[in-house]
Amino acid sequence: MSTESEPPKVQEEVDSSSQSISKKAAKKEAAKKAKEERRKEAEAAASAASALSIEEEGPLANNYGDVPLQELQSVNDPQTGKWSEAVSGREWTEVGALNGSLKDQEVLIRGRVHTTRPVGNKLAFVVVRERVSTVQCLATVKPDSVSKEMVRFVRSLSNESIVDVIGVVSVPDVEIKGATQQVEVQIKKLYCVSRAAKTPITIEDASRSEAEIEKASKEGVQLPRVNQDTRLNNRVIDIRTLANQGIFRIQSQVGNIFRQFLLSENFVEIHTPKLIAGSSEGGSAVFRLDYKGQSACLAQSPQLHKQMSICGDFGRVFETGPVFRAEDSYTHRHLCEFTGLDVEMEIKKHYSEVMDIVDCLFVTIFDSLNNVCKKELEAVAKQYPFEPLKYKPKTLRLTFEEGVQMLKDAGVEIDPLGDLNTESERKLGQLVLEKYGTEFYILHRYPLAVRPFYTMPCHDNSLYSNSFDVFIREDVIYLRGVNKSGYVTGMNSLPIVEGEEIISGAQRIHIPEFLAERAQACGIDVKTISTYIDSFRYGAPPHGGFGVGLERVVMLFCGLNNIRKTSLYPRDPLRIAP
Amino acid sequence: MSTESEPPKVQEEVDSSSQSISKKAAKKEAAKKAKEERRKEAEAAASAASALSIEEEGPLANNYGDVPLQELQSVNDPQTGKWSEAVSGREWTEVGALNGSLKDQEVLIRGRVHTTRPVGNKLAFVVVRERVSTVQCLATVKPDSVSKEMVRFVRSLSNESIVDVIGVVSVPDVEIKGATQQVEVQIKKLYCVSRAAKTPITIEDASRSEAEIEKASKEGVQLPRVNQDTRLNNRVIDIRTLANQGIFRIQSQVGNIFRQFLLSENFVEIHTPKLIAGSSEGGSAVFRLDYKGQSACLAQSPQLHKQMSICGDFGRVFETGPVFRAEDSYTHRHLCEFTGLDVEMEIKKHYSEVMDIVDCLFVTIFDSLNNVCKKELEAVAKQYPFEPLKYKPKTLRLTFEEGVQMLKDAGVEIDPLGDLNTESERKLGQLVLEKYGTEFYILHRYPLAVRPFYTMPCHDNSLYSNSFDVFIREDVIYLRGVNKSGYVTGMNSLPIVEGEEIISGAQRIHIPEFLAERAQACGIDVKTISTYIDSFRYGAPPHGGFGVGLERVVMLFCGLNNIRKTSLYPRDPLRIAP
């Protein structure tokens, strides 16, 4: 126990007892008393624990009840409780694994009370939910196992409580509409592991699709719609919906395939610091803090450090980690903190080597999601319907000039050396879909002027650059946000975003003198980025890379309308909790 | 181009020309001028690019030289340069793949000039290094390919420059001592891709072991020793040493196996926010910042959010991500930012389920490192010799009481309800090694009073808790740092460390009333942790988890003496760069 939590009176007693007690003795005495206190506290905790247990009376009382805390603390020692005895030697079966092949077998399942429905005094239905699966369970009075009191107990269970059910699997003749599993469990024993208080939002309301609400509305019924903020305020309940269970398992799979693919291509995973030295030049999009008396900020991308790692002979590197943006953006696709998937690699001959990685990487991710996450994608689509992403085994690549020409042919005139705005990006996406039948493509050879200063110009025309953007569903995958003028955050940091994010991958300039020259030409004080430029002085291989926002990939693949749906605990300018 | 970098004079001209020009027209005019500027900038960049190219004269001049930037921008278009022509249609062979089976074959390799050695006017040796491999190359004057000028060019190459070498593989009769590969490359062509400036530290000095320095010293030769700070100040050079190349590939593998093992056990990867609401209660170990006008801090662990995810029905979750500690610790094993490997999972019956995961997970990681990273471990051991870690296929588990008894039997008396200090931890590690022959073991059933308030007490004796620490090499794996009194950082955060880090894994209290009671007993204001407590109100499964510091695992597995050796760009109270 640290000194902070010692009861002050202990100290006082020692102080007043005698002047002859040395400081050391006083300290010893205090420690002894503190130890006594500690013992008392722990004993109080133990008695509180047993006070929470609930005992029921009745002849078949052993078959149901609330599990006392003491049993949940350990079931391995000599079994003293009815739950401990009931589950002893048994394995839990996952609700999702319940099917006809288990007919007439006794199973033990754990899940939440999704709904309960009483039928008269002697019967109660309870739908038990575990992650994305639900099963209908049935408690009916039977002289040898189920008492009237037990049925009453089952009916009294609050939704979202967690229960252990032991019962026999049966296969009804008719389809079960209210559950995913097409079997029933005839309850023999049921114990409540955790009681739920009344939830501020219900899973039923939070799981409803827009279509259901509209359909009911046409029939004159107003069903509740849970808005985004209410969901996020009650995230611990909201993420229990089937759609959310699906979304975050899909997100986990994207991260997994991202890494597995890159590891198989000889990339090394690195972890770069998020705390970066730097002061006030960085513009408004930087979170600043005091670092032991030095001014510091949170990294807006691992750009500097991943390039340093290439100069440090790692050859090919990747990182998945948080990226911080203090922008005042209140759109459906901006977050103040998101998960960046970043890649940097040596180039032997041409920046198309980087596009080759992007191409294979994303096709592998998409293929894998469609194969491995079928159930999860269905769960998402049930609440938020979407068409599967159209993409090709070999990703379409267009040059920026070709894109401009396609727009021109369709009557859209844009600055051939400017950037695409959201509107022309969308239009181009439509044209590409019509002409090539894909919603996923790469646009490369962007005008140099719209890319950050460290982008390598093209060899044949320095108005263009060895860079690319990746488009998905007429939108752009959130990547590195880099503004055109190349804002910098200080000595150890790099150009950052202000304004509209763009995707960007590119070959970087690896020659320090040329880099300094380009920085200067873009109006950047070279002194503020000396660490960055110096990294290239001791031999730097030609290299390039790209970055992607994990939440954005999941959002666009699933055709969702808000980035907050794919961030577990999102952060935006108005939200820093929970 | 954003407005910030537009030349101010454009704006002035527009302002002074006429009052009749509307704002819109002025804006258009400014945009036009800015575009013009952009074009000029890009053209300047292009001319700068070509100015960097170096041309050499001579009859066999095509066989060597510096590769001009323009060629490095693209080699795919009609080949105009000598390097482009030379590498056209060729694939690079990795230096590590060069062996006798390639005898008499022509290869193309890319690597750094590790060392050069002239022999007379007509011969030069150059050792080329690629990551952890080196090969000796030989340029000797030959009338049809290698000119005297070319040999001079080779000799003039600065160390750490990056070169492309085309040559024929030969197998010398004698052992090659100065390179890892036992073949030579007879140079036919050699191009310098990137010139290195003189490095502030040399790879040779940075790669030297303590033993070599001492041996030389005994022979009266004082070899340079590169200290830790100099290394970190020049990290981009320092990480090129074989030992460092090994360390960070081992680190990458630890992260990979950590995730692969957990995914195979049905865990879901999550990403929790590092920006946390909270103000000043958190003690000195918290980095604070302003978040859009709200006070916020950087997460010291994902404890709150990983437990929320369990309450949100994810079942089993893990995260790898940065963890921030603002402690003023200047020891060999503290960092202000490190990579946390965090796990949380539902418990069905007993906290030993969590220890089962720890056990299998680490044995899998250790086995994998020994199998997959042999070359990397050798590279580390060459500079920093260490004994392989002693561990068992099934990890030893001792209760805290058993540990105390072992110490007592060895004459070391400690408080049976207090914590182990570093000295007693080390002593116990020695005793365990002697008795059980393992350097990796789990100590569990810690006294409740030395664990954070949210730790589940034991069912049979609430002076103890369902918790554990994991020991490796008489040290403790850096994990969650949690102090005894359970400091808190605010509404949305959780108890954090002050002082000595300990390992901790445990079953957590999942009953809100009991949790509040324990918090109070530990002197914590329950109001400040209401978000945390409320997470458990809507049904919470019994659960537990643990966390590990990635850098610490690598450090202890490789027996290294400083955590800064296993952090790519370490952050400590005195260091926030590079």
Tab-separated table of N, CA and C in Angstrom, chain B residues 4-46:
chain	number	residue	atom	x	y	z
B	4	GLU	N	-1.620	29.552	-47.943
B	4	GLU	CA	-0.489	29.927	-47.104
B	4	GLU	C	0.796	30.124	-47.901
B	5	SER	N	0.976	29.366	-48.965
B	5	SER	CA	2.255	29.459	-49.664
B	5	SER	C	2.190	30.306	-50.931
B	6	GLU	N	1.045	30.944	-51.168
B	6	GLU	CA	1.002	31.849	-52.328
B	6	GLU	C	1.887	33.055	-52.060
B	7	PRO	N	2.634	33.504	-53.080
B	7	PRO	CA	3.473	34.681	-52.856
B	7	PRO	C	2.586	35.873	-52.504
B	8	PRO	N	2.900	36.604	-51.453
B	8	PRO	CA	2.040	37.708	-51.017
B	8	PRO	C	1.833	38.756	-52.097
B	9	LYS	N	2.852	38.957	-52.949
B	9	LYS	CA	2.744	40.056	-53.923
B	9	LYS	C	1.565	39.866	-54.873
B	10	VAL	N	1.212	38.639	-55.174
B	10	VAL	CA	0.057	38.391	-56.042
B	10	VAL	C	-1.169	39.080	-55.464
B	11	GLN	N	-1.353	38.882	-54.177
B	11	GLN	CA	-2.513	39.455	-53.506
B	11	GLN	C	-2.464	40.985	-53.602
B	12	GLU	N	-1.263	41.542	-53.389
B	12	GLU	CA	-1.110	43.003	-53.423
B	12	GLU	C	-1.455	43.565	-54.779
B	13	GLU	N	-0.911	42.952	-55.816
B	13	GLU	CA	-1.181	43.435	-57.177
B	13	GLU	C	-2.678	43.517	-57.451
B	14	VAL	N	-3.356	42.455	-57.083
B	14	VAL	CA	-4.788	42.423	-57.327
B	14	VAL	C	-5.482	43.538	-56.560
B	15	ASP	N	-5.061	43.721	-55.314
B	15	ASP	CA	-5.681	44.739	-54.484
B	15	ASP	C	-5.519	46.142	-55.061
B	16	SER	N	-4.343	46.413	-55.641
B	16	SER	CA	-4.064	47.770	-56.068
B	16	SER	C	-4.511	48.086	-57.496
B	17	SER	N	-4.802	47.079	-58.277
B	17	SER	CA	-5.075	47.297	-59.699
B	17	SER	C	-6.355	48.084	-59.947
B	18	SER	N	-7.411	47.713	-59.314
B	18	SER	CA	-8.674	48.401	-59.567
B	18	SER	C	-9.691	48.049	-58.494
B	19	GLN	N	-10.465	49.030	-58.115
B	19	GLN	CA	-11.503	48.775	-57.128
B	19	GLN	C	-12.658	47.983	-57.738
B	20	SER	N	-12.716	48.023	-59.099
B	20	SER	CA	-13.873	47.397	-59.749
B	20	SER	C	-13.753	45.867	-59.854
B	21	ILE	N	-12.541	45.379	-59.644
B	21	ILE	CA	-12.394	43.929	-59.691
B	21	ILE	C	-13.084	43.307	-58.476
B	22	SER	N	-14.007	42.432	-58.762
B	22	SER	CA	-14.738	41.776	-57.668
B	22	SER	C	-13.805	40.825	-56.924
B	23	LYS	N	-14.220	40.461	-55.720
B	23	LYS	CA	-13.426	39.518	-54.924
B	23	LYS	C	-13.237	38.205	-55.667
B	24	LYS	N	-14.299	37.785	-56.338
B	24	LYS	CA	-14.270	36.510	-57.040
B	24	LYS	C	-13.220	36.536	-58.154
B	25	ALA	N	-13.256	37.663	-58.912
B	25	ALA	CA	-12.305	37.799	-60.012
B	25	ALA	C	-10.874	37.851	-59.483
B	26	ALA	N	-10.726	38.562	-58.368
B	26	ALA	CA	-9.401	38.666	-57.752
B	26	ALA	C	-8.894	37.284	-57.361
B	27	LYS	N	-9.798	36.516	-56.817
B	27	LYS	CA	-9.458	35.166	-56.384
B	27	LYS	C	-9.019	34.320	-57.575
B	28	LYS	N	-9.777	34.497	-58.689
B	28	LYS	CA	-9.504	33.737	-59.911
B	28	LYS	C	-8.123	34.112	-60.444
B	29	GLU	N	-7.880	35.417	-60.448
B	29	GLU	CA	-6.599	35.933	-60.931
B	29	GLU	C	-5.455	35.373	-60.079
B	30	ALA	N	-5.672	35.426	-58.772
B	30	ALA	CA	-4.655	34.912	-57.845
B	30	ALA	C	-4.394	33.436	-58.102
B	31	ALA	N	-5.472	32.697	-58.334
B	31	ALA	CA	-5.352	31.260	-58.584
B	31	ALA	C	-4.532	31.010	-59.838
B	32	LYS	N	-4.775	31.841	-60.873
B	32	LYS	CA	-4.065	31.701	-62.141
B	32	LYS	C	-2.569	31.931	-61.938
B	33	LYS	N	-2.291	33.034	-61.214
B	33	LYS	CA	-0.882	33.350	-60.954
B	33	LYS	C	-0.218	32.246	-60.128
B	34	ALA	N	-0.974	31.764	-59.157
B	34	ALA	CA	-0.435	30.701	-58.303
B	34	ALA	C	-0.095	29.475	-59.140
B	35	LYS	N	-0.938	29.216	-60.127
B	35	LYS	CA	-0.733	28.071	-61.007
B	35	LYS	C	0.564	28.253	-61.797
B	36	GLU	N	0.741	29.491	-62.272
B	36	GLU	CA	1.949	29.838	-63.016
B	36	GLU	C	3.181	29.590	-62.144
B	37	GLU	N	3.091	30.077	-60.902
B	37	GLU	CA	4.161	29.897	-59.933
B	37	GLU	C	4.496	28.421	-59.758
B	38	ARG	N	3.431	27.639	-59.649
B	38	ARG	CA	3.521	26.207	-59.444
B	38	ARG	C	4.316	25.577	-60.585
B	39	ARG	N	3.980	26.029	-61.807
B	39	ARG	CA	4.641	25.508	-62.990
B	39	ARG	C	6.139	25.845	-62.948
B	40	LYS	N	6.432	27.099	-62.573
B	40	LYS	CA	7.832	27.533	-62.485
B	40	LYS	C	8.595	26.696	-61.469
B	41	GLU	N	7.966	26.523	-60.319
B	41	GLU	CA	8.569	25.720	-59.267
B	41	GLU	C	8.930	24.329	-59.766
B	42	ALA	N	7.959	23.730	-60.430
B	42	ALA	CA	8.144	22.365	-60.912
B	42	ALA	C	9.279	22.310	-61.928
B	43	GLU	N	9.354	23.349	-62.790
B	43	GLU	CA	10.422	23.391	-63.792
B	43	GLU	C	11.798	23.546	-63.128
B	44	ALA	N	11.820	24.384	-62.102
B	44	ALA	CA	13.064	24.563	-61.345
B	44	ALA	C	13.498	23.237	-60.736
B	45	ALA	N	12.511	22.523	-60.238
B	45	ALA	CA	12.799	21.217	-59.632
B	45	ALA	C	13.415	20.275	-60.659
B	46	ALA	N	12.857	20.304	-61.870
B	46	ALA	CA	13.346	19.423	-62.922
B	46	ALA	C	14.793	19.748	-63.283
